[in-house]
XYZ file of N, CA, C and O in Angstrom:
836
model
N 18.084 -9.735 21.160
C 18.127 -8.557 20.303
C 16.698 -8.137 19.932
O 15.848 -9.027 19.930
N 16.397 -7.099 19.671
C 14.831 -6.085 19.816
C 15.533 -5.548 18.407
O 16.597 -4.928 18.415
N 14.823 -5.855 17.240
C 14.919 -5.032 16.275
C 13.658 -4.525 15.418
O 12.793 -5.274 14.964
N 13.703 -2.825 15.239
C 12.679 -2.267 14.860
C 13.104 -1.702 13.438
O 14.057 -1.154 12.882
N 11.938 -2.123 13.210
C 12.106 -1.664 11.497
C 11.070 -0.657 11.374
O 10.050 -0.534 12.053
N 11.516 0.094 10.331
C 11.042 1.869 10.323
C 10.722 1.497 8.548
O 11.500 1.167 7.652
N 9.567 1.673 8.552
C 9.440 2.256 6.548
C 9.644 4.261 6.830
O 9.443 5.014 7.782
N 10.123 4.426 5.447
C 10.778 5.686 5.428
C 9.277 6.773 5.640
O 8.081 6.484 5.599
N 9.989 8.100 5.875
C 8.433 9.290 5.862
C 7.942 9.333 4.172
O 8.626 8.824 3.284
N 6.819 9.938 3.966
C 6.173 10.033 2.962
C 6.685 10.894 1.890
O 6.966 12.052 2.197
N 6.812 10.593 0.950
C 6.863 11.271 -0.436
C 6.205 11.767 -0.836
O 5.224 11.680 -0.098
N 5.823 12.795 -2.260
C 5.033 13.080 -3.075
C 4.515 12.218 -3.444
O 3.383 11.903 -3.076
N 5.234 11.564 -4.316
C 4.761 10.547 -5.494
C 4.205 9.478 -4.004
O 3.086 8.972 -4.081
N 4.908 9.268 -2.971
C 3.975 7.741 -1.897
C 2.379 8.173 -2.348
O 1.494 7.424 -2.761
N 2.312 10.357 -2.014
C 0.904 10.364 -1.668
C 0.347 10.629 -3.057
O -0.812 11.012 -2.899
N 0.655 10.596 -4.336
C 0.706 10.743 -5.192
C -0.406 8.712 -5.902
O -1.358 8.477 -6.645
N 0.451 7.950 -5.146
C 0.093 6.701 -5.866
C 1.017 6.172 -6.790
O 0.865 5.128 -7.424
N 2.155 7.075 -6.849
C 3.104 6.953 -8.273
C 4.314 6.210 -7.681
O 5.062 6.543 -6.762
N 4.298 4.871 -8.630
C 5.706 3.858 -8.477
C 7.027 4.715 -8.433
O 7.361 5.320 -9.452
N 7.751 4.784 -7.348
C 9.150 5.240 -7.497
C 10.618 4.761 -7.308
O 11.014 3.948 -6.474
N 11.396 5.468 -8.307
C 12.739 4.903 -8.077
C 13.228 4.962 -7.034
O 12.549 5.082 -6.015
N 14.656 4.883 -7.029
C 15.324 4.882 -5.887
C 15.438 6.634 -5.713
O 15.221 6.982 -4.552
N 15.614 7.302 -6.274
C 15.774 8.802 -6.285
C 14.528 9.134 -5.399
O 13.809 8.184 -5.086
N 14.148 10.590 -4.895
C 13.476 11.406 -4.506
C 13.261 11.541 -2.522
O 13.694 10.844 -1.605
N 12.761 12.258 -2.544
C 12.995 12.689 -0.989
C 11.549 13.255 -0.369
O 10.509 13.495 -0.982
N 11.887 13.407 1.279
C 10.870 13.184 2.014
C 9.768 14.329 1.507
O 10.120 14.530 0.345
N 8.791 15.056 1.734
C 8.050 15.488 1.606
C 7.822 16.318 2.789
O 7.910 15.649 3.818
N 7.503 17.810 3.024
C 7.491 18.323 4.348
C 6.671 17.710 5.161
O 6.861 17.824 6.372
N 5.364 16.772 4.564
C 4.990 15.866 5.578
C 5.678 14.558 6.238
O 5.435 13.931 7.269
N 6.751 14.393 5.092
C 7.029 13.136 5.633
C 8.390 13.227 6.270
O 9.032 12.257 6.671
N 8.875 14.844 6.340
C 10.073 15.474 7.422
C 9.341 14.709 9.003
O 9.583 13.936 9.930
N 8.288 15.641 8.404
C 7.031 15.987 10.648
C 7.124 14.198 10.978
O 7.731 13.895 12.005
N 6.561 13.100 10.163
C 6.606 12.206 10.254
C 7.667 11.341 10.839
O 7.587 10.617 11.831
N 8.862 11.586 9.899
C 10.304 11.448 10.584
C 10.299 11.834 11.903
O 10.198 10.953 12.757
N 10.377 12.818 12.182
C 10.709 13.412 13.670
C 9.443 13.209 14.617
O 9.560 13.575 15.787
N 7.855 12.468 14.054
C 7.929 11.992 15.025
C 7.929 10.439 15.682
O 7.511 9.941 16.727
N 8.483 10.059 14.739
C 9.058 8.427 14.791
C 9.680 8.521 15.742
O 9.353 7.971 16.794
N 11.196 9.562 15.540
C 12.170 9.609 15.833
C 11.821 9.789 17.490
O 12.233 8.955 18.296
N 11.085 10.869 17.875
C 10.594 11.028 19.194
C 10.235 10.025 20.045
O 10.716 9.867 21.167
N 9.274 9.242 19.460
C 9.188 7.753 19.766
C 10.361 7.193 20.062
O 10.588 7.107 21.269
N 10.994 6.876 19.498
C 12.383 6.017 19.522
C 13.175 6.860 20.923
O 13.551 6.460 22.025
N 13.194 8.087 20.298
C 14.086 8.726 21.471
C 13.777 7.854 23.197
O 14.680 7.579 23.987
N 12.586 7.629 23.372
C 12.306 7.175 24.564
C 12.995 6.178 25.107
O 13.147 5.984 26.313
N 13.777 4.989 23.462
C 14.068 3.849 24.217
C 15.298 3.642 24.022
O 15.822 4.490 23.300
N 15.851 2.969 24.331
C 17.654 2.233 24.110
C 18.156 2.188 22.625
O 18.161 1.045 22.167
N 18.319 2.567 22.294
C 18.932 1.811 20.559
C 19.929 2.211 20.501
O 20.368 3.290 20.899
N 20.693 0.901 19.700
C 22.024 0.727 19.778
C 22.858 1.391 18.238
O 23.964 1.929 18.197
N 21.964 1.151 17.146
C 22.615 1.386 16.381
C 21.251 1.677 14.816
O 20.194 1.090 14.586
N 21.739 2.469 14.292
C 20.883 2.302 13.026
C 21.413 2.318 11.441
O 22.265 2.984 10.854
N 20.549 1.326 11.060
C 20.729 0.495 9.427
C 19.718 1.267 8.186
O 18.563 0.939 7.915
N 20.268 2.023 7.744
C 19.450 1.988 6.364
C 19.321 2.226 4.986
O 20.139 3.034 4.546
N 18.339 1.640 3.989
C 18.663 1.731 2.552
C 19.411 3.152 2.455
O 19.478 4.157 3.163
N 20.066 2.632 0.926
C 20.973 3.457 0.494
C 20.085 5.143 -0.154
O 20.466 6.258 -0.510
N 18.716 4.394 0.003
C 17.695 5.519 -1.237
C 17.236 7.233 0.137
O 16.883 7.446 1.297
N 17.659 8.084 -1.358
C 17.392 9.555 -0.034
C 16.155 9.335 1.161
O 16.287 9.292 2.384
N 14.893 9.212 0.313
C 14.140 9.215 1.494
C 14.252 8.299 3.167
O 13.970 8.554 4.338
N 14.871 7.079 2.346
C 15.213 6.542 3.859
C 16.129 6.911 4.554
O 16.166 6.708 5.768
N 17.285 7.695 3.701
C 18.249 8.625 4.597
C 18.401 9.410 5.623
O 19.020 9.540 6.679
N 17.515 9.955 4.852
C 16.673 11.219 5.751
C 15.908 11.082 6.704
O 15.665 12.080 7.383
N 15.307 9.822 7.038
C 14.447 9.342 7.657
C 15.147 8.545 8.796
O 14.427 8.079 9.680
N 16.471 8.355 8.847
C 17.584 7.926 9.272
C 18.071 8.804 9.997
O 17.973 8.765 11.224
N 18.656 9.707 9.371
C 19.357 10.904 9.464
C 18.518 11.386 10.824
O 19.113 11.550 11.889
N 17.155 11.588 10.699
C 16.464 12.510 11.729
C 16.061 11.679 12.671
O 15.602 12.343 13.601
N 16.006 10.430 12.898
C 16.085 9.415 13.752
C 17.396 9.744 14.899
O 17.370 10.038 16.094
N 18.702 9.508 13.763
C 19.582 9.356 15.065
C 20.007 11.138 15.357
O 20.791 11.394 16.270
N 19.466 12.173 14.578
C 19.714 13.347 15.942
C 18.898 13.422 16.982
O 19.059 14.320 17.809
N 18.093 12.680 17.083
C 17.621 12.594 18.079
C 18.104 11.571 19.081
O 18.294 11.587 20.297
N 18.187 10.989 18.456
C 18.485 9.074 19.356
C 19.745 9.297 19.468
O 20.279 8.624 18.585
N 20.943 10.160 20.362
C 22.273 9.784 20.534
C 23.342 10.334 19.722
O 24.530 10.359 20.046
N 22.823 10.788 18.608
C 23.792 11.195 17.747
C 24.254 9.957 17.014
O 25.288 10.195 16.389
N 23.846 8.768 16.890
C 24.045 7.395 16.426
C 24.442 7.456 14.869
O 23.825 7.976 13.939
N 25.679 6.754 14.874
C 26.446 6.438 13.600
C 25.105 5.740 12.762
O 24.448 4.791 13.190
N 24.886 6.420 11.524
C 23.731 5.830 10.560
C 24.770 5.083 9.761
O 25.835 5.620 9.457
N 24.383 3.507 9.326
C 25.284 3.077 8.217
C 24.228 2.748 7.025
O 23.059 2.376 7.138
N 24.842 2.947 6.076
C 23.693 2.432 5.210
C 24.396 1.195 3.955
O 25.585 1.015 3.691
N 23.539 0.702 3.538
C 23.432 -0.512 2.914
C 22.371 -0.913 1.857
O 21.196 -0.764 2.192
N 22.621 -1.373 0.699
C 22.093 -1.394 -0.498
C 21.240 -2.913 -0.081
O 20.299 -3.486 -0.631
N 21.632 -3.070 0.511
C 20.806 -4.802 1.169
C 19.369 -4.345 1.598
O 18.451 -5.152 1.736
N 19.193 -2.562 1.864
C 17.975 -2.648 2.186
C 17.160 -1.755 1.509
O 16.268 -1.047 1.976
N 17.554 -1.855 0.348
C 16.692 -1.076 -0.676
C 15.419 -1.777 -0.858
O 15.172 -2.855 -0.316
N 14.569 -1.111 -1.676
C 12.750 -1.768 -1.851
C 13.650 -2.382 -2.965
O 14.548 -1.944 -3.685
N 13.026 -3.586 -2.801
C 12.256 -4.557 -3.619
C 12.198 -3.785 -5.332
O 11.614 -2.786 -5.752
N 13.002 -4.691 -5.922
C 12.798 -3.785 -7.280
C 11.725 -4.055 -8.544
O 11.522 -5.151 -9.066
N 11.154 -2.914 -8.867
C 10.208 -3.796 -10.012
C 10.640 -3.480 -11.043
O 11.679 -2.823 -11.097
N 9.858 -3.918 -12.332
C 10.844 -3.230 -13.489
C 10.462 -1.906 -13.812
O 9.530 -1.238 -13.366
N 11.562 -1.553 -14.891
C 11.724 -0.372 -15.391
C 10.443 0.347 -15.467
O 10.185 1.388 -14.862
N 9.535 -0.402 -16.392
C 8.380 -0.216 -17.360
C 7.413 0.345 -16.351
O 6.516 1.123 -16.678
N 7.673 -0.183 -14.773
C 6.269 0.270 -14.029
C 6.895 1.836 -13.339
O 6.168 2.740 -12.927
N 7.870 1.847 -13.348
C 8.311 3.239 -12.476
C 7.668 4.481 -13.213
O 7.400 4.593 -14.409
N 7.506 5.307 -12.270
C 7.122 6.715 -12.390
C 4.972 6.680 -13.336
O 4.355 7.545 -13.958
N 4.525 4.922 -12.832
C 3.109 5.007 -13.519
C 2.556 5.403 -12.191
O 3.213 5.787 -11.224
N 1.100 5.240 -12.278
C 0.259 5.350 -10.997
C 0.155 4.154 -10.875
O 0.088 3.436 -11.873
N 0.125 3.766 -9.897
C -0.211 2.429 -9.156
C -1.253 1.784 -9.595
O -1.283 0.745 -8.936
N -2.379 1.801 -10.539
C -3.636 1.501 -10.667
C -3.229 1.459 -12.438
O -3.766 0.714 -13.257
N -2.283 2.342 -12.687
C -2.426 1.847 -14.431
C -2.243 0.426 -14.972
O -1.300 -0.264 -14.585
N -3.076 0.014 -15.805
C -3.666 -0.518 -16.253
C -2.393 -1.459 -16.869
O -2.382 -2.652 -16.564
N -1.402 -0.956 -17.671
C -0.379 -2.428 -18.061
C 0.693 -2.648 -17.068
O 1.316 -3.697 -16.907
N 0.871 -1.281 -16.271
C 1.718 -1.967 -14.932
C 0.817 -3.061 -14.159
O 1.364 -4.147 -13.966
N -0.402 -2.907 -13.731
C -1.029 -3.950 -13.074
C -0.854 -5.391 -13.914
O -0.493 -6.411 -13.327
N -1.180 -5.362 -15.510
C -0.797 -6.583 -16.031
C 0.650 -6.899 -15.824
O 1.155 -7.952 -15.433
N 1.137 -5.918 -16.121
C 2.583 -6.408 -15.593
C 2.833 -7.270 -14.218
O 3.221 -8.434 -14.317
N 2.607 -6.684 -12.952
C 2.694 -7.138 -11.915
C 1.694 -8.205 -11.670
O 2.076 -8.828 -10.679
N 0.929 -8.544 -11.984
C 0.322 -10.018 -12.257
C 0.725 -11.072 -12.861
O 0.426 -12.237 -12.600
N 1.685 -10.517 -14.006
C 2.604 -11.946 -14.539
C 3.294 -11.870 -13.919
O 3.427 -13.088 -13.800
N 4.345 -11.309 -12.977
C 5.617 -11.108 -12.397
C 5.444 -12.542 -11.262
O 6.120 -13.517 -10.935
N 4.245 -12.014 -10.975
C 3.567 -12.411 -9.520
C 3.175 -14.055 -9.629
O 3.340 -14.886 -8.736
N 2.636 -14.278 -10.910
C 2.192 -15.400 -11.472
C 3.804 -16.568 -12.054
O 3.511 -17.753 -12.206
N 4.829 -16.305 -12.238
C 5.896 -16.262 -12.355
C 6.785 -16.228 -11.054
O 7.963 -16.361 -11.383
N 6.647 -16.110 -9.829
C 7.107 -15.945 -8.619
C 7.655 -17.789 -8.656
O 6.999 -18.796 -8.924
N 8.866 -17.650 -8.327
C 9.727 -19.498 -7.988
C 9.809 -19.814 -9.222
O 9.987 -21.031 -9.164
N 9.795 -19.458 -10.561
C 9.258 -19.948 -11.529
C 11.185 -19.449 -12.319
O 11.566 -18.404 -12.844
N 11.856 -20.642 -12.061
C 13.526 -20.624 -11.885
C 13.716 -19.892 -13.478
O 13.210 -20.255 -14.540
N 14.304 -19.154 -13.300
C 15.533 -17.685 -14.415
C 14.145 -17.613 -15.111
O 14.173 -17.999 -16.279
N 12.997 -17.221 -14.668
C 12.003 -16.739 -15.329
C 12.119 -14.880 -14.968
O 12.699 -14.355 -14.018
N 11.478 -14.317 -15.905
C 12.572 -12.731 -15.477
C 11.387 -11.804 -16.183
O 11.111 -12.581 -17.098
N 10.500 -10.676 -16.381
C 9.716 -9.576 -17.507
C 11.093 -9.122 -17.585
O 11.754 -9.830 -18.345
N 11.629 -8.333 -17.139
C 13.398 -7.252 -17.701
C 13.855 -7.446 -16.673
O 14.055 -8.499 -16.069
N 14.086 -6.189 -16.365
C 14.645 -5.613 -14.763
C 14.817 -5.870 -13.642
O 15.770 -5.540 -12.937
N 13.388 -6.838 -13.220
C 13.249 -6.555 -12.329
C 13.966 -7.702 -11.145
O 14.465 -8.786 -11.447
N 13.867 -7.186 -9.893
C 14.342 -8.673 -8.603
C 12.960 -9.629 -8.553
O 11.760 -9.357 -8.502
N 13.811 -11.027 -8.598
C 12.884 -12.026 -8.465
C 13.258 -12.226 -7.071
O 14.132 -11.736 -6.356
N 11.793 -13.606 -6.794
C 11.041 -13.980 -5.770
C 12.576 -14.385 -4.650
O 12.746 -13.821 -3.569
N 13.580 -15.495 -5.245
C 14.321 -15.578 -4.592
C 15.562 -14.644 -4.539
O 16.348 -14.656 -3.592
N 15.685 -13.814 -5.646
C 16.834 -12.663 -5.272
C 16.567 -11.658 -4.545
O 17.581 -11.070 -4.167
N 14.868 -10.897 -3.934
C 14.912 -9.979 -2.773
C 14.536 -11.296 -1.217
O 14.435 -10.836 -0.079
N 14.391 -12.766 -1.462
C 14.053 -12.904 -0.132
C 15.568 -13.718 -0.044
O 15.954 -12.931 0.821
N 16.319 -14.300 -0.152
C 17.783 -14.311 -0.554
C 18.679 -12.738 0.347
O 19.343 -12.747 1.384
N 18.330 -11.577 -0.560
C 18.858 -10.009 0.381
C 18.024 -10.021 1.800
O 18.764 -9.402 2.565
N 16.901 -10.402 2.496
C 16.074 -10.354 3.728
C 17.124 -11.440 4.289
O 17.738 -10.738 5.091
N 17.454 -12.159 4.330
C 18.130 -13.933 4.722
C 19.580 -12.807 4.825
O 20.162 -12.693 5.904
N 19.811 -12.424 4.216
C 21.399 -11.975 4.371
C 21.345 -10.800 5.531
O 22.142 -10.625 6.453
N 20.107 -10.018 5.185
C 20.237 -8.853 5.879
C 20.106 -9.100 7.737
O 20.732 -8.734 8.731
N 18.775 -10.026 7.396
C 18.852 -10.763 9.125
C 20.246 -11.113 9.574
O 20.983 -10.498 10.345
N 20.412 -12.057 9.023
C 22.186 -13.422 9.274
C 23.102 -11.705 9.429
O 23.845 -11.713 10.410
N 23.117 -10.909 8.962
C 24.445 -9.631 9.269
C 23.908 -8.841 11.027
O 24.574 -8.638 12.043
N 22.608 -8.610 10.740
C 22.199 -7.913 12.035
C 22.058 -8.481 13.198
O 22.045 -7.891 14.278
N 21.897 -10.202 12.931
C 22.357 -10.640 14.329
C 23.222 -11.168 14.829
O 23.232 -11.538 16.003
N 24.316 -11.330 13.836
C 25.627 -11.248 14.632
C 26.391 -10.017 14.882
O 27.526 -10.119 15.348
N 25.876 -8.833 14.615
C 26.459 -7.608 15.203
C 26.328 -7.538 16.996
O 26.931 -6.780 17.757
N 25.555 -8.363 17.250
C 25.850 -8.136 18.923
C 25.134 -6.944 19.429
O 25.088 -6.985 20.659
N 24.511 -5.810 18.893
C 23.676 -5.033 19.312
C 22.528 -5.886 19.969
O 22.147 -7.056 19.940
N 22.060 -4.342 20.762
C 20.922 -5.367 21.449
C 19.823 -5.055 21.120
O 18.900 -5.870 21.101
N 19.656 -3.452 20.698
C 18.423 -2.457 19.938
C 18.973 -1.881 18.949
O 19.414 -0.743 19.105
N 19.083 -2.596 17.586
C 18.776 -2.015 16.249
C 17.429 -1.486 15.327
O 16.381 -2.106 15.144
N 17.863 0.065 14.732
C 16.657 0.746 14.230
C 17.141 -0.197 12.554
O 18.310 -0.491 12.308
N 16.526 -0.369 12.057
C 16.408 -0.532 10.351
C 15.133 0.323 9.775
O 13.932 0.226 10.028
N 15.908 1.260 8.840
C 14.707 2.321 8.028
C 14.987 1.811 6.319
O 15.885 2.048 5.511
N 13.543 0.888 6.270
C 13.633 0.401 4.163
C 12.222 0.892 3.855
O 11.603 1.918 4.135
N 12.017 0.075 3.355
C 10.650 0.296 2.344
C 9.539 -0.625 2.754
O 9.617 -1.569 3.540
N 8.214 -0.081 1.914
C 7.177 -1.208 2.362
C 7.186 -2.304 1.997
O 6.895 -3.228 2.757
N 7.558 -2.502 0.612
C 7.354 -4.072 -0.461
C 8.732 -5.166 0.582
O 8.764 -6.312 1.029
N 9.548 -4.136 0.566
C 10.836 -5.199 1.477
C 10.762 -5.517 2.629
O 11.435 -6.384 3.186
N 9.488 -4.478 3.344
C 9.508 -4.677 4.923
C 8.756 -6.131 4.993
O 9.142 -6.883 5.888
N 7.434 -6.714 3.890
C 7.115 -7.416 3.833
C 7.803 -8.219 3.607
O 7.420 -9.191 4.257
N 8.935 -8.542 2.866
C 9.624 -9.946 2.569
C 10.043 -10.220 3.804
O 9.913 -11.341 4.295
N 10.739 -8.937 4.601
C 11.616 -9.299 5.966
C 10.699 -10.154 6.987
O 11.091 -11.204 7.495
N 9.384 -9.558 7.236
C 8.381 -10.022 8.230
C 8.053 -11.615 7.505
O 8.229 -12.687 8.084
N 7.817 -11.533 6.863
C 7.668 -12.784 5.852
C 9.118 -14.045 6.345
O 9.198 -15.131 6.919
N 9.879 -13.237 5.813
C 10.855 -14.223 6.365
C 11.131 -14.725 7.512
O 11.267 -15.923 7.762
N 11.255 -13.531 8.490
C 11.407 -13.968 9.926
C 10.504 -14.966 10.747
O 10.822 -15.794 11.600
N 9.280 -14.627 10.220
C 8.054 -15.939 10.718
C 7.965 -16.853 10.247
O 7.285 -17.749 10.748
N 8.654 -17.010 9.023
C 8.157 -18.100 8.531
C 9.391 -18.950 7.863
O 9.153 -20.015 7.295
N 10.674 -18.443 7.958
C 11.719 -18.862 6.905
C 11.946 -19.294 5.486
O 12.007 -18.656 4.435
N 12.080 -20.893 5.843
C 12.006 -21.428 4.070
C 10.506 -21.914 4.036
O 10.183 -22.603 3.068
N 9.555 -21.625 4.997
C 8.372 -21.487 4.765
C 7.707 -20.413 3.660
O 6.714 -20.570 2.950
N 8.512 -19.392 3.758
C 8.209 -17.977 3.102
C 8.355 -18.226 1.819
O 9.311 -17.809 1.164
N 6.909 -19.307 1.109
C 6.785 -18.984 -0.330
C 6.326 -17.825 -1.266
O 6.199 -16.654 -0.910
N 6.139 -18.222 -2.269
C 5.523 -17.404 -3.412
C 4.217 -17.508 -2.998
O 3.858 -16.547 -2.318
N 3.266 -18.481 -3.208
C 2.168 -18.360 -2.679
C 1.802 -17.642 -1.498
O 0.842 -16.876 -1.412
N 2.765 -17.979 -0.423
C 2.680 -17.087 0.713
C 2.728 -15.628 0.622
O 1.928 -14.863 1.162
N 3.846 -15.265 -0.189
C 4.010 -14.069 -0.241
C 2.833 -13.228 -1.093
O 2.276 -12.226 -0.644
N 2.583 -13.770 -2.287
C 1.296 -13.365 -2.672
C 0.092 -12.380 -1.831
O -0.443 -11.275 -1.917
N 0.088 -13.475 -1.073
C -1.154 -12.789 0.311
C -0.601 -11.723 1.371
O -1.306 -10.813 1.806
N 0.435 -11.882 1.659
C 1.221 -11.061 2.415
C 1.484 -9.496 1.540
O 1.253 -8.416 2.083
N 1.885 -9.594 0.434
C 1.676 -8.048 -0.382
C 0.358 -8.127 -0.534
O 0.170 -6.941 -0.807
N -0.417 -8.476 -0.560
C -1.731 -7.974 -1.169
C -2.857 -7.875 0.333
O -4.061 -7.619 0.307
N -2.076 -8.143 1.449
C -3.185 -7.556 2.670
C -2.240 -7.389 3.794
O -2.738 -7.599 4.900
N -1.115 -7.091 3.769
C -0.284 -6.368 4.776
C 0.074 -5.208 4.213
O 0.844 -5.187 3.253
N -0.494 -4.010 4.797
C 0.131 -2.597 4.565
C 0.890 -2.031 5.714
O 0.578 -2.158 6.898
N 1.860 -1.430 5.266
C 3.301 -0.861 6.342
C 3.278 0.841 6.269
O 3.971 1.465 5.466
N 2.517 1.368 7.079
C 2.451 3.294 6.978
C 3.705 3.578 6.893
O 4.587 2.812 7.279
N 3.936 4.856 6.310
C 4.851 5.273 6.440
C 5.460 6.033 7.299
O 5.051 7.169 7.541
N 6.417 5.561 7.821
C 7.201 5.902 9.672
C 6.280 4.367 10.442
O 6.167 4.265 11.664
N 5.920 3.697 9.824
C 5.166 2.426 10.737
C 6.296 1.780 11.501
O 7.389 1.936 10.956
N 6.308 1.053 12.696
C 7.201 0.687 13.166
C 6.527 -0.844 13.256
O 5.321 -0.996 13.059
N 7.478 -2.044 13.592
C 7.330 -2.914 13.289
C 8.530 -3.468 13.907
O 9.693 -3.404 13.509
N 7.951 -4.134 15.160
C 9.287 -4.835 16.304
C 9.298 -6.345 16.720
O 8.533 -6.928 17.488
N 10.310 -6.801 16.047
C 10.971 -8.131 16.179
C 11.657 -8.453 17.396
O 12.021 -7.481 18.057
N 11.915 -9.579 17.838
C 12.865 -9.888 19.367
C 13.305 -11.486 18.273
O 12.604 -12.366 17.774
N 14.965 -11.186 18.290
C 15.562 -12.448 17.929
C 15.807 -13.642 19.272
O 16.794 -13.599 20.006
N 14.808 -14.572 19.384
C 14.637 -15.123 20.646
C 16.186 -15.981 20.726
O 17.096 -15.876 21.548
N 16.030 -16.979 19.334
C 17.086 -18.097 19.483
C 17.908 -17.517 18.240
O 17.369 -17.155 17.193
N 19.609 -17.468 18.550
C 20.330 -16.347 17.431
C 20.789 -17.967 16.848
O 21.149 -17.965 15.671
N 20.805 -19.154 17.463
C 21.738 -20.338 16.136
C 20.597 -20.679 15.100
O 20.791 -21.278 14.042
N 19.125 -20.113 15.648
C 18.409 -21.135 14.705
C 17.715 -19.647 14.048
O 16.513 -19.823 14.246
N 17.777 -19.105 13.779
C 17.561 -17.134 13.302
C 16.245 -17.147 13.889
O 15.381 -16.738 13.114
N 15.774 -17.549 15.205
C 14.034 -17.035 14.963
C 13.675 -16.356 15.514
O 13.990 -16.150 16.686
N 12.980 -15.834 14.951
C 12.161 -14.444 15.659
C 10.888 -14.440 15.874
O 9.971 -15.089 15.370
N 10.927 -13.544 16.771
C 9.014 -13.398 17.173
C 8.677 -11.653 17.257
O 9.260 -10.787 17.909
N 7.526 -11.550 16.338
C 6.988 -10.542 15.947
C 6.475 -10.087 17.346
O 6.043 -10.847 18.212
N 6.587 -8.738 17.438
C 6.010 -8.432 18.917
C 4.984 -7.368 18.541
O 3.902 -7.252 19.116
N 5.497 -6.428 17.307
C 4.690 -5.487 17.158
C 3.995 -4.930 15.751
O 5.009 -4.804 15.063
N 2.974 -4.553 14.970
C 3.523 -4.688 13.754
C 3.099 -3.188 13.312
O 2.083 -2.655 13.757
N 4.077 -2.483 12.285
C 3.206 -1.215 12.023
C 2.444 -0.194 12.790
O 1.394 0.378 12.496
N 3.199 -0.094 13.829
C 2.288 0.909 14.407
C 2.540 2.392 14.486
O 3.427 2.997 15.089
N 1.745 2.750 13.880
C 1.586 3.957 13.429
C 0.906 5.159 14.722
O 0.333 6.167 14.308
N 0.982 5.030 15.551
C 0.362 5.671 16.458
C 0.779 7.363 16.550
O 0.026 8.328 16.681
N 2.159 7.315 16.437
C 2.520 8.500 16.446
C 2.492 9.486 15.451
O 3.171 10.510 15.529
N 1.625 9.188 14.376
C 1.163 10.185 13.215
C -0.150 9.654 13.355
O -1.064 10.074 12.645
């Protein structure tokens, strides 16, 4: 199985810097973006496509498979971003008590029913990556598209290389120097399906914007 994972086209608020909910939608740049992912893709086999429940990845979905086949889009709350809390949504990325915020969160990562509010801990979004793999490879497809987010695309890559290797510490470094463009593609091959492993073939490539 060849599975490619798609982060959604660009937003306002993406180019903005501004933390967002699950609400809001593509951006006329991040339509062009979509379609030309989608063009890309058009070239190759895909069997089927997966994605978060949130508009922008919809859409980003949506314009994928009119191109690719007319392909049944299903979507699934398993592949929503990574949630942070309440308190940081709708700041700029750089303000000043969301960053304290996300430094204790971070500092707190494995750190058992430790919680700031809201938000998903270390093992409840890599826990949803573990489920989301274990569903997509027993579907029997052979080329699945998946369109989520950046913070989750990292847990997934995270996971797949590394499994119950994929700590907190690990992950640490992995958000803080893996960036995922938006429309980046990022292609897995599930070599051995009893033992889940995968091998990264491609990562983020952004070529086509």
């Amino acid at each position: 199985m060849r599975l490619y994972i798609v982060r959604h086209g660009v937003t306002e608020l993406n180019k903005s810097n501004i933390r967002q909910s699950g609400d809001g939608y593509l951006s006329p740049e991040g339509i062009s973006q979509a379609r030309a992912v989608a063009d890309k893709l058009s070239e190759l086999t895909i069997d089927s496509i997966f994605t978060s429940t949130y508009p922008r990845a919809r859409q980003t979905a949506d314009i994928i498979s009119a191109k690719v086949k007319q392909l049944l889009v299903q979507e699934s709350e398993y592949l929503v971003e990574v949630r942070l809390p309440s308190e940081m949504i709708g700041k700029p990325k750089d303000d000043p008590r969301s960053m304290r915020i996300l430094n204790e969160i971070q500092a707190h990562y494995g750190s058992e029913g430790w919680r700031y509010s809201d938000e998903e801990t270390f093992d409840e979004f890599v826990s949803r990556a573990h489920t989301v793999l274990d569903y997509i490879a027993k579907t029997g497809f052979e080329n699945v598209v998946v369109v989520t987010h950046e913070r989750f695309i990292r847990v997934l890559v995270g996971v797949m290389l590394l499994g119950k290797e994929f700590t907190p510490d690990v992950f640490r470094v992995v958000r803080q120097n893996l960036y995922i463009s938006n429309t980046g593609v990022t292609i897995c091959d599930l070599v051995h399906i009893d033992n889940r492993e995968w091998r990264l073939i491609t990562l983020n490539d952004h070529s086509h914007i």
